[in-house]
JSON list of C-alpha atoms in Angstrom, two decimals:
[
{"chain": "A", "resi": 1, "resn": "UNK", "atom": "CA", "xyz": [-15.20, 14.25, -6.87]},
{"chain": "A", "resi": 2, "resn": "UNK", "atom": "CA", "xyz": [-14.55, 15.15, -3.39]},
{"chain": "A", "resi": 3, "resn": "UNK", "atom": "CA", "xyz": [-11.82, 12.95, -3.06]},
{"chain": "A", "resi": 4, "resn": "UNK", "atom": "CA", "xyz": [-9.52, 14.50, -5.63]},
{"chain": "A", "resi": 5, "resn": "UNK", "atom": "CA", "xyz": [-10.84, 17.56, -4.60]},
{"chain": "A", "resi": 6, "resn": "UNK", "atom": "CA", "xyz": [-8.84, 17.46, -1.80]},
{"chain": "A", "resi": 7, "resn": "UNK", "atom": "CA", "xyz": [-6.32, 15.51, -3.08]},
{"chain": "A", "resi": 8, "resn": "UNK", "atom": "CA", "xyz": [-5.85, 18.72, -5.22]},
{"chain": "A", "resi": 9, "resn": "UNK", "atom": "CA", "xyz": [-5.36, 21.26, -2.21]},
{"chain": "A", "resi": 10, "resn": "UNK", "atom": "CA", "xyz": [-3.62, 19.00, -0.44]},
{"chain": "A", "resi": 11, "resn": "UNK", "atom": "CA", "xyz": [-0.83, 18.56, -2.93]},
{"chain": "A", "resi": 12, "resn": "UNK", "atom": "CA", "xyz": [-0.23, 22.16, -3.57]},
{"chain": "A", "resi": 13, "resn": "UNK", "atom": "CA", "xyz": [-0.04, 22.60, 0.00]},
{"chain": "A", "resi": 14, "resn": "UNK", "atom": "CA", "xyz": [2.49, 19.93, 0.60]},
{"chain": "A", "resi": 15, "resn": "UNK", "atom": "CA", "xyz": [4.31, 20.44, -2.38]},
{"chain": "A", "resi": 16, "resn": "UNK", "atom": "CA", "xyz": [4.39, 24.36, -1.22]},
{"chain": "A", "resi": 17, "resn": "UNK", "atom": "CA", "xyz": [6.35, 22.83, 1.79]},
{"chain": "A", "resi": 18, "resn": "UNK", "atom": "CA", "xyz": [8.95, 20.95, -0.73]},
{"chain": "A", "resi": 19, "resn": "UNK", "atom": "CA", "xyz": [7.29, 17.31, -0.55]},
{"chain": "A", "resi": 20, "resn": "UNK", "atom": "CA", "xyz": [9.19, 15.14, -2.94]},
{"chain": "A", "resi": 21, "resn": "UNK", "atom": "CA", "xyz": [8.27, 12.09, -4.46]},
{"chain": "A", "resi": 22, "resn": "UNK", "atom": "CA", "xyz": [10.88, 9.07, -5.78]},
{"chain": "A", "resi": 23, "resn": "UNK", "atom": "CA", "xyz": [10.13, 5.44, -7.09]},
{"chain": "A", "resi": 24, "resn": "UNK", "atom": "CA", "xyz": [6.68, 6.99, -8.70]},
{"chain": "A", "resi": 25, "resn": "UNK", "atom": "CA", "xyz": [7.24, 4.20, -11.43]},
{"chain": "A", "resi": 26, "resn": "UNK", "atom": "CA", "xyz": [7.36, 1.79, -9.74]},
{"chain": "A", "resi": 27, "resn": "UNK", "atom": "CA", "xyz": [3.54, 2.02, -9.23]},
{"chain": "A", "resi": 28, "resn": "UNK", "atom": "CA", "xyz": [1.34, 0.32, -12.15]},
{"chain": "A", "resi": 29, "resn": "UNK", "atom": "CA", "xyz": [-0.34, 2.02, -14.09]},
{"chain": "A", "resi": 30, "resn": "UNK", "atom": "CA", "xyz": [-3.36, -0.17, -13.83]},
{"chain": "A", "resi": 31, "resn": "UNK", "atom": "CA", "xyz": [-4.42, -3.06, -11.83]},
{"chain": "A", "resi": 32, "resn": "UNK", "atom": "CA", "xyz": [-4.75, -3.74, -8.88]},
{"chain": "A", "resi": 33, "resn": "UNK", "atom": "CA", "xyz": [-1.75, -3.09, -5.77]},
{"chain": "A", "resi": 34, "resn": "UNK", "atom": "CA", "xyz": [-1.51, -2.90, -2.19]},
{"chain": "A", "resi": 35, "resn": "UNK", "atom": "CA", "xyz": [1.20, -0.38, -0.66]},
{"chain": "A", "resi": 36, "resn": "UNK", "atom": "CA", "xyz": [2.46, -0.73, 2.33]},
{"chain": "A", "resi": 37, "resn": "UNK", "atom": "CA", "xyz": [4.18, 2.10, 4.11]},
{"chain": "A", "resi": 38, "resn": "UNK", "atom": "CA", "xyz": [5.10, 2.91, 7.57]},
{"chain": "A", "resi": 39, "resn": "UNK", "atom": "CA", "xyz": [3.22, 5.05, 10.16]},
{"chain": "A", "resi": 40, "resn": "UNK", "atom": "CA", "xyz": [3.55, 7.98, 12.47]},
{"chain": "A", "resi": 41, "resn": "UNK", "atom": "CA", "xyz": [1.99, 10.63, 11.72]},
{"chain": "A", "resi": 42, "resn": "UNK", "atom": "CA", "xyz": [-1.56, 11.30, 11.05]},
{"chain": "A", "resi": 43, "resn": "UNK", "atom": "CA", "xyz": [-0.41, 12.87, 7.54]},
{"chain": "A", "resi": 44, "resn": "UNK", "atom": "CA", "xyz": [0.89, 9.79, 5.89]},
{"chain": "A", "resi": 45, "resn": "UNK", "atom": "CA", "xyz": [-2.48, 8.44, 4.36]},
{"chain": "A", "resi": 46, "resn": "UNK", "atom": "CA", "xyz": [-2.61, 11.70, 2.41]},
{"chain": "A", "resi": 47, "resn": "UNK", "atom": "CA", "xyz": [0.98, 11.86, 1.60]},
{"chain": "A", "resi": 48, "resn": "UNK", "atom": "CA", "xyz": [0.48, 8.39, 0.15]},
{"chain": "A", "resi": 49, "resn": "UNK", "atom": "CA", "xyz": [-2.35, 9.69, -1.75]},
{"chain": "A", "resi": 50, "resn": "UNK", "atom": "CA", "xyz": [-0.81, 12.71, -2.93]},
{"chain": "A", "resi": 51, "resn": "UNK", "atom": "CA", "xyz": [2.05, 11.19, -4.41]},
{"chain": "A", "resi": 52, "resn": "UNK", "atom": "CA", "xyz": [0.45, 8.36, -5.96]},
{"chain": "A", "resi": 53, "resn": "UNK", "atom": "CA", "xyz": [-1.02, 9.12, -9.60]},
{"chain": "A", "resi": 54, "resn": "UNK", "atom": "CA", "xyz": [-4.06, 6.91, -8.81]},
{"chain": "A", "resi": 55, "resn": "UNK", "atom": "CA", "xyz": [-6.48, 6.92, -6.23]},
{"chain": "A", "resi": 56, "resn": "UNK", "atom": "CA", "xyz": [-5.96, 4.85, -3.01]},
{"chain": "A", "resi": 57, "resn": "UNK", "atom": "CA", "xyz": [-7.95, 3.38, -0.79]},
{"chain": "A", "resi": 58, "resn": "UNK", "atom": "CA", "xyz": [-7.40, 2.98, 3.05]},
{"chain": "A", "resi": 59, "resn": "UNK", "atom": "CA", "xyz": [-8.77, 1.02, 5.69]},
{"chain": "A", "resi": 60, "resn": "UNK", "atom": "CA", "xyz": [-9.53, 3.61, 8.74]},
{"chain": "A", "resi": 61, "resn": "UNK", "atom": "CA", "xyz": [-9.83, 2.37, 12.59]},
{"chain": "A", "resi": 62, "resn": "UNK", "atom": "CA", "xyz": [-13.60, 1.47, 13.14]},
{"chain": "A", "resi": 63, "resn": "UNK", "atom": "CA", "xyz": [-13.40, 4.13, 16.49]},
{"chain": "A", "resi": 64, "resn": "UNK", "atom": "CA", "xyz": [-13.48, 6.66, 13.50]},
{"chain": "A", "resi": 65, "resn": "UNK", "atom": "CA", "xyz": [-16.86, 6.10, 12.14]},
{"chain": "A", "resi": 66, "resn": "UNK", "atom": "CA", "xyz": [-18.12, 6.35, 15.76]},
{"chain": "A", "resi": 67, "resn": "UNK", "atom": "CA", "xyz": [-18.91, 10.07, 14.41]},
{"chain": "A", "resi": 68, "resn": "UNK", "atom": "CA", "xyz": [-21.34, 10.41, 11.71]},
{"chain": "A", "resi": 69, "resn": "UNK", "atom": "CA", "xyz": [-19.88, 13.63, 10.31]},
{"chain": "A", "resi": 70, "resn": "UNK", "atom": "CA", "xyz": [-16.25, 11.82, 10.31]},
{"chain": "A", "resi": 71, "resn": "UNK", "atom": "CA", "xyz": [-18.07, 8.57, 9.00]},
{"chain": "A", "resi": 72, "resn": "UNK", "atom": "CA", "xyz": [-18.91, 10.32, 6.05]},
{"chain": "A", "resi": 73, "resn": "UNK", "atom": "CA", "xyz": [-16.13, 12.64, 5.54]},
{"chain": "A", "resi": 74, "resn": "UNK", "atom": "CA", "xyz": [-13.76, 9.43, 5.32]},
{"chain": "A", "resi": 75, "resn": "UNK", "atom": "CA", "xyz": [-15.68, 7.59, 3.31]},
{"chain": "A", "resi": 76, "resn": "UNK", "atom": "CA", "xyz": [-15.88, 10.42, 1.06]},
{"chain": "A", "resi": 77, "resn": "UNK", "atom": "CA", "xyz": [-12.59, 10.61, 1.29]},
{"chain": "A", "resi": 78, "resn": "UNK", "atom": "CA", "xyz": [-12.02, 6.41, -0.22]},
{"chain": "A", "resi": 79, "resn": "UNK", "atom": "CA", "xyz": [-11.49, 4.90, 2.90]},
{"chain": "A", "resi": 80, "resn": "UNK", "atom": "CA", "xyz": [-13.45, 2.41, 5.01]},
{"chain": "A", "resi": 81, "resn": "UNK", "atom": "CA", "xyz": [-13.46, 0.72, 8.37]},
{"chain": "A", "resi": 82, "resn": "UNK", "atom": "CA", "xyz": [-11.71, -1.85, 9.83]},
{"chain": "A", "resi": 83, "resn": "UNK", "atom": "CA", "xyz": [-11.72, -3.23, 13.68]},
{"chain": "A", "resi": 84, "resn": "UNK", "atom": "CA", "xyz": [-8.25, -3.21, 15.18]},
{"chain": "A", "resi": 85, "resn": "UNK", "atom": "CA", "xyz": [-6.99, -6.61, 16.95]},
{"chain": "A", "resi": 86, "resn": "UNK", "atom": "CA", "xyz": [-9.42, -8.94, 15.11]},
{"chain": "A", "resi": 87, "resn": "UNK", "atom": "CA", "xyz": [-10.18, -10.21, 11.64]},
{"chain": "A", "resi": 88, "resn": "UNK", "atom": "CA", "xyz": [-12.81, -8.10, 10.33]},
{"chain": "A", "resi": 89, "resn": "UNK", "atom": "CA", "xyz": [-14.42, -10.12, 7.97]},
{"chain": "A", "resi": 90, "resn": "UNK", "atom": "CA", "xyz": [-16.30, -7.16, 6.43]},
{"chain": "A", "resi": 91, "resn": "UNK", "atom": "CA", "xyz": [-13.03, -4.92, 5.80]},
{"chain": "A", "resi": 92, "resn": "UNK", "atom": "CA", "xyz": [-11.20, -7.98, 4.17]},
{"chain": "A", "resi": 93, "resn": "UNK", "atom": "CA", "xyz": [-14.39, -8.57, 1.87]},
{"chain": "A", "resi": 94, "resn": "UNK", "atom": "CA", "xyz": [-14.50, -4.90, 0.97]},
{"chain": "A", "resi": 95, "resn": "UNK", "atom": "CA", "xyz": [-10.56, -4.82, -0.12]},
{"chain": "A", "resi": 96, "resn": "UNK", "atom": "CA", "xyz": [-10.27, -8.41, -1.50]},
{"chain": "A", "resi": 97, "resn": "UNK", "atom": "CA", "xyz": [-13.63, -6.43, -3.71]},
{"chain": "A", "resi": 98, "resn": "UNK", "atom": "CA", "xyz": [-11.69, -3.34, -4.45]},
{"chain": "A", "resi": 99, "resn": "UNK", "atom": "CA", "xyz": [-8.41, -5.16, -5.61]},
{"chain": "A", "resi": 100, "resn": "UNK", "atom": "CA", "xyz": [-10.24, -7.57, -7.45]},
{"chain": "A", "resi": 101, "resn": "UNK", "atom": "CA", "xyz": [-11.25, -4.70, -9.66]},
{"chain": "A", "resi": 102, "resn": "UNK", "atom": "CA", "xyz": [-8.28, -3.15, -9.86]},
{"chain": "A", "resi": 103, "resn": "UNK", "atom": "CA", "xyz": [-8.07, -0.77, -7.76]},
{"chain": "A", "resi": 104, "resn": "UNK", "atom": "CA", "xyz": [-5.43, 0.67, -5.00]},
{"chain": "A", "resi": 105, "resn": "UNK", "atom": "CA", "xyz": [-5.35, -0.30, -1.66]},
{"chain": "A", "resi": 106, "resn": "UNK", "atom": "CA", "xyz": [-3.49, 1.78, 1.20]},
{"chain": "A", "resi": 107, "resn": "UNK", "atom": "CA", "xyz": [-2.03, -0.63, 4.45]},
{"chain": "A", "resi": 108, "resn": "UNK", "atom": "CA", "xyz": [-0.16, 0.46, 7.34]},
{"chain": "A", "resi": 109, "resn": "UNK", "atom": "CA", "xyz": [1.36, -2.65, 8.07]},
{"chain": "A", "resi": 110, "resn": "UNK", "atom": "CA", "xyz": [2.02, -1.94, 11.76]},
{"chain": "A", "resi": 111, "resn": "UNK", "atom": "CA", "xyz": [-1.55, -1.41, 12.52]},
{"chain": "A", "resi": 112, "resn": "UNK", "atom": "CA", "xyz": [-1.91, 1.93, 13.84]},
{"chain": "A", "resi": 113, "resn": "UNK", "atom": "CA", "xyz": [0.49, 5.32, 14.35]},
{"chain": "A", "resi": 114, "resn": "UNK", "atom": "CA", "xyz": [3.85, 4.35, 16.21]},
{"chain": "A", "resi": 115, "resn": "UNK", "atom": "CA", "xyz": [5.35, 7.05, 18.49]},
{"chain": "A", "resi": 116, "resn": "UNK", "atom": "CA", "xyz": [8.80, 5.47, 18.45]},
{"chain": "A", "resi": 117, "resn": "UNK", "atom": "CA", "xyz": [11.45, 5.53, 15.90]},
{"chain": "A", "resi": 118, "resn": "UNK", "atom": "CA", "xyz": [11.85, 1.66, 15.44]},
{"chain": "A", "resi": 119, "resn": "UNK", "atom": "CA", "xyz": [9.52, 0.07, 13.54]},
{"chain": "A", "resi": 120, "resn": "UNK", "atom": "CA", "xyz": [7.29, -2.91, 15.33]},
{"chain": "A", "resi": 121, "resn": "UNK", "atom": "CA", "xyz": [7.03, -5.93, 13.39]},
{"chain": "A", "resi": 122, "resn": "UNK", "atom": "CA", "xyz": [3.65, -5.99, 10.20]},
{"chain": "A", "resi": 123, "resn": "UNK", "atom": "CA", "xyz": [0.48, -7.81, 11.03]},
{"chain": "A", "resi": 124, "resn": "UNK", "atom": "CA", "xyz": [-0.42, -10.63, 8.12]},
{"chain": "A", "resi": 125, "resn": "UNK", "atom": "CA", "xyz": [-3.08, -9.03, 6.67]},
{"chain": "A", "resi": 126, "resn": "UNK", "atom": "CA", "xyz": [-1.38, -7.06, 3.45]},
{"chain": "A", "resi": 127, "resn": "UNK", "atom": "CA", "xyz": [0.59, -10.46, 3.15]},
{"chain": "A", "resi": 128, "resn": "UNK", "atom": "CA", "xyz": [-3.48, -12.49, 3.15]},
{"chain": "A", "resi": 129, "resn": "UNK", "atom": "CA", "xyz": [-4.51, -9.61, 0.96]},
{"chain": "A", "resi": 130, "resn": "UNK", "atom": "CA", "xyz": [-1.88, -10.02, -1.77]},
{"chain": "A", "resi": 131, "resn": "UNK", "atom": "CA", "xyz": [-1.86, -13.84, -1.82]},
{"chain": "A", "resi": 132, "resn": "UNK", "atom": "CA", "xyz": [-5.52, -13.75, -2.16]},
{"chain": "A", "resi": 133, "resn": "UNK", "atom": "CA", "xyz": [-6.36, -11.52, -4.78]},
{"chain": "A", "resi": 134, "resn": "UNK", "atom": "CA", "xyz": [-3.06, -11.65, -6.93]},
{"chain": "A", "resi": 135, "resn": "UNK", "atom": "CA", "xyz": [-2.02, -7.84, -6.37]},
{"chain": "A", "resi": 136, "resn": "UNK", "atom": "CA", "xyz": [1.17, -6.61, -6.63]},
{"chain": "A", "resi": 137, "resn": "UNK", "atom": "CA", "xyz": [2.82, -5.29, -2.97]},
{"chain": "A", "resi": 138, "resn": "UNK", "atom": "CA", "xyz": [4.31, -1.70, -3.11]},
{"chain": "A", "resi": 139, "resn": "UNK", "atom": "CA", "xyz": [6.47, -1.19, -0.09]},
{"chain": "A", "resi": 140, "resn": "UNK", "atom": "CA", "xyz": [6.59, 2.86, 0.79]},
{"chain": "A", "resi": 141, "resn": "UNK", "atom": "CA", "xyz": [8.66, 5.00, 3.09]},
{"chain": "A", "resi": 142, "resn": "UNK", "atom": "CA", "xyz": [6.91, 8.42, 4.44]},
{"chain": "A", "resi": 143, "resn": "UNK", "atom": "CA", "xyz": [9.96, 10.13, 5.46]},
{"chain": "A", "resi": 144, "resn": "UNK", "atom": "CA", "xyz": [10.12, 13.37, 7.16]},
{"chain": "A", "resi": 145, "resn": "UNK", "atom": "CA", "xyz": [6.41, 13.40, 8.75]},
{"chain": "A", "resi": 146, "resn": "UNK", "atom": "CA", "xyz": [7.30, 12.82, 12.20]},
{"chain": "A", "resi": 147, "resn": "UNK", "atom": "CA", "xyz": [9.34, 15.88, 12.51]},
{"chain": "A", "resi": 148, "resn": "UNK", "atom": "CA", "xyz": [7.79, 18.65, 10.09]},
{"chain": "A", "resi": 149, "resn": "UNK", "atom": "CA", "xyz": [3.99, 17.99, 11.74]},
{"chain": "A", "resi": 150, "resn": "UNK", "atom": "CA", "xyz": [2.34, 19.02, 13.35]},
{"chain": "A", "resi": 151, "resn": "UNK", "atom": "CA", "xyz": [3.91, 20.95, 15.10]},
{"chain": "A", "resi": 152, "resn": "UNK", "atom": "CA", "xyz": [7.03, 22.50, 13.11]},
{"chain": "A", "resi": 153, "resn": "UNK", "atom": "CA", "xyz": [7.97, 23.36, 9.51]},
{"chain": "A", "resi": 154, "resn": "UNK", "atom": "CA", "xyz": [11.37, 23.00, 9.62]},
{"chain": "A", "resi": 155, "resn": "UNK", "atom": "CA", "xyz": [13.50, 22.73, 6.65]},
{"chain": "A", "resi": 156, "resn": "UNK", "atom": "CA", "xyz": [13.95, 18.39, 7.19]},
{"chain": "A", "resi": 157, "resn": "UNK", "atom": "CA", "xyz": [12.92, 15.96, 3.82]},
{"chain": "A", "resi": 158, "resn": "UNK", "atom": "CA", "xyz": [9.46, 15.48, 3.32]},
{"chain": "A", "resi": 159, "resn": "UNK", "atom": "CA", "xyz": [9.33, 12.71, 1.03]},
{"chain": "A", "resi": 160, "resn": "UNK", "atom": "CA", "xyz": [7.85, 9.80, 0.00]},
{"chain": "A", "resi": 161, "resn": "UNK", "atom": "CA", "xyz": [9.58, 7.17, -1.47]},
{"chain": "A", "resi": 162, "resn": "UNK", "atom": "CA", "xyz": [8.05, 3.99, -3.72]},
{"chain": "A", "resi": 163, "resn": "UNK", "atom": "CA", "xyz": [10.18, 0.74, -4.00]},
{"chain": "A", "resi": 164, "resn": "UNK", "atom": "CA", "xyz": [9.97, -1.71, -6.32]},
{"chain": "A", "resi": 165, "resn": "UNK", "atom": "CA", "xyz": [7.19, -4.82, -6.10]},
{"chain": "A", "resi": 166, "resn": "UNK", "atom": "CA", "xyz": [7.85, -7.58, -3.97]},
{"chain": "A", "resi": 167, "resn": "UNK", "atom": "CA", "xyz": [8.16, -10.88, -5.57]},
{"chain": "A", "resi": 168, "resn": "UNK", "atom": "CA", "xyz": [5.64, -12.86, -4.27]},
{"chain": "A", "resi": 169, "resn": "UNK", "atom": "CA", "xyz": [5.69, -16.03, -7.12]},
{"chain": "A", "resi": 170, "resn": "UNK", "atom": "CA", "xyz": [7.30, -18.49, -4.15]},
{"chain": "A", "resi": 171, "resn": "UNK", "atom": "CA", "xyz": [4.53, -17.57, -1.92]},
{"chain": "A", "resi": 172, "resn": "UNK", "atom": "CA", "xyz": [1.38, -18.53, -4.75]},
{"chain": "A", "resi": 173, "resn": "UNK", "atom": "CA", "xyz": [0.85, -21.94, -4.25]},
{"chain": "A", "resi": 174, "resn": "UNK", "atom": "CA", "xyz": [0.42, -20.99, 0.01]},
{"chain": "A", "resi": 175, "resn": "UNK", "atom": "CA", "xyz": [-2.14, -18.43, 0.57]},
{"chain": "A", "resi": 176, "resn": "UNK", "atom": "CA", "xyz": [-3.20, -19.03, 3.83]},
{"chain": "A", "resi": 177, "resn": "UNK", "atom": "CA", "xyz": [-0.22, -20.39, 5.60]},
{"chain": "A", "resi": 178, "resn": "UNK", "atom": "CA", "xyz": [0.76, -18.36, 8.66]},
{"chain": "A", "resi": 179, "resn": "UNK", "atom": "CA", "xyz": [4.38, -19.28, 8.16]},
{"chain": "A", "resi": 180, "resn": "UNK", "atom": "CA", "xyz": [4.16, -18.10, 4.23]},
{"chain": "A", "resi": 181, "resn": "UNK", "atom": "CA", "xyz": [2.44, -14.36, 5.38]},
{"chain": "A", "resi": 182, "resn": "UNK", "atom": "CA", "xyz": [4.59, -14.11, 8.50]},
{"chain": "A", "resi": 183, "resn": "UNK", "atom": "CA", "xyz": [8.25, -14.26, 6.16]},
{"chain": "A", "resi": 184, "resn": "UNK", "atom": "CA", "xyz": [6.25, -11.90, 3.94]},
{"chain": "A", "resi": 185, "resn": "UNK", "atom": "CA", "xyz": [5.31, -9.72, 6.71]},
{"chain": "A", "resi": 186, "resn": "UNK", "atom": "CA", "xyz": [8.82, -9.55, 7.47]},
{"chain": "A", "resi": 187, "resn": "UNK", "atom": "CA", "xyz": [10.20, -9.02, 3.74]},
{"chain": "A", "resi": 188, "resn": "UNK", "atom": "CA", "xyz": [7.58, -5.84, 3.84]},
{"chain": "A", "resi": 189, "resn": "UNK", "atom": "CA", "xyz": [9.29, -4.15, 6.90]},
{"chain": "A", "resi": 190, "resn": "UNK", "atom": "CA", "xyz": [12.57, -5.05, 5.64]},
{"chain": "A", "resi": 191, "resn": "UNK", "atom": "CA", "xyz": [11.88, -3.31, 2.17]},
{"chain": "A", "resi": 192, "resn": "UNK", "atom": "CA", "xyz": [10.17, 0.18, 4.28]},
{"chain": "A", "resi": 193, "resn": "UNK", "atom": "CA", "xyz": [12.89, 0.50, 6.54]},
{"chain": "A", "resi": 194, "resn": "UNK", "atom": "CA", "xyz": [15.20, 0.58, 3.78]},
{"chain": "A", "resi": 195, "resn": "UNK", "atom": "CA", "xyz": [13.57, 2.71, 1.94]},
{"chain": "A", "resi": 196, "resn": "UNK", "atom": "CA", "xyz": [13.76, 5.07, 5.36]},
{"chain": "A", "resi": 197, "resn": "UNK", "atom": "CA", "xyz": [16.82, 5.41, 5.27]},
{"chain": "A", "resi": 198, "resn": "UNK", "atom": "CA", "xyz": [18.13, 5.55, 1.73]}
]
């Protein structure tokens, strides 16, 4: 409840400001799906979950939940932790568990907030992810964050744009193979940066 709650004020606020959404369709409409998008601003999680019709699900830097009161609020808020720079076993077995029943999952692909323009290159784990539990992989460009907040409300895009699932079928039969997830780790900022600049 508290989750679309927000969701709620959230979008009229942003759409107040002229956020636009394109490639909506290209979500599913059930089932589970991983999107990837890029990240530099704090407000791209709840772009992401404004624009998408279904609820999403994001992993949150462990450091987070250091604070009870933001422990809670986040989790409220469908999100759980993960610790950075290390496979955390527990945040893998709580998204393989929410894909596996169908549910949305949120990545930032890069790991954390970038403060340049250029994009670094994706960590594996949306790559493991989708291999693993069969999900389709939703690349997503927030466009438009890094210069309207927080600081200014210019009159720049603010949009977020949806592209079309990656085809993953050559990829089934290697799951685990570091050279399989790496080229998909690569195909996933390839797809986002074109959707950046579209």
């Amino acid at each position: 409840m508290f989750y679309y709650l927000v969701r709620w004020l959230v979008k009229f606020a942003l759409l107040f400001l002229g956020l636009k959404y394109e490639g909506i369709h290209n979500l599913p409409k059930k089932g589970a799906a991983i999107i990837v998008a890029n990240h530099v601003s704090f407000w791209d999680p709840l772009l992401v979950a404004v624009a998408s019709p279904r609820p999403v699900h994001f992993m949150a830097k462990a450091e987070l939940y250091q604070n009870q009161i933001l422990a809670r609020l986040f989790t409220a808020l469908n999100a759980f932790p993960v610790k950075r720079g290390q496979a955390d076993r527990n945040a893998i077995r709580k998204a393989l568990k929410l894909l596996e029943s169908g549910q949305i999952l949120g990545i930032f692909p890069e790991g954390t907030r970038k403060k340049e323009v250029e994009m670094e290159a994706a960590q594996s784990g949306a790559a493991m992810l989708a291999l693993k539990s069969g999900a389709q992989l939703i690349p997503a460009a927030c466009v438009g964050t890094r210069r309207r907040f927080p600081w200014g409300w210019g009159r720049n895009t603010l949009m977020v744009r949806f592209g079309k699932p990656l085809d993953l079928t050559a990829y089934q039969q290697e799951k685990t193979k570091s050279a399989s997830l790496d080229q998909i780790s690569k195909e996933i900022m390839r797809e986002i940066n074109k959707l950046l600049y579209e």
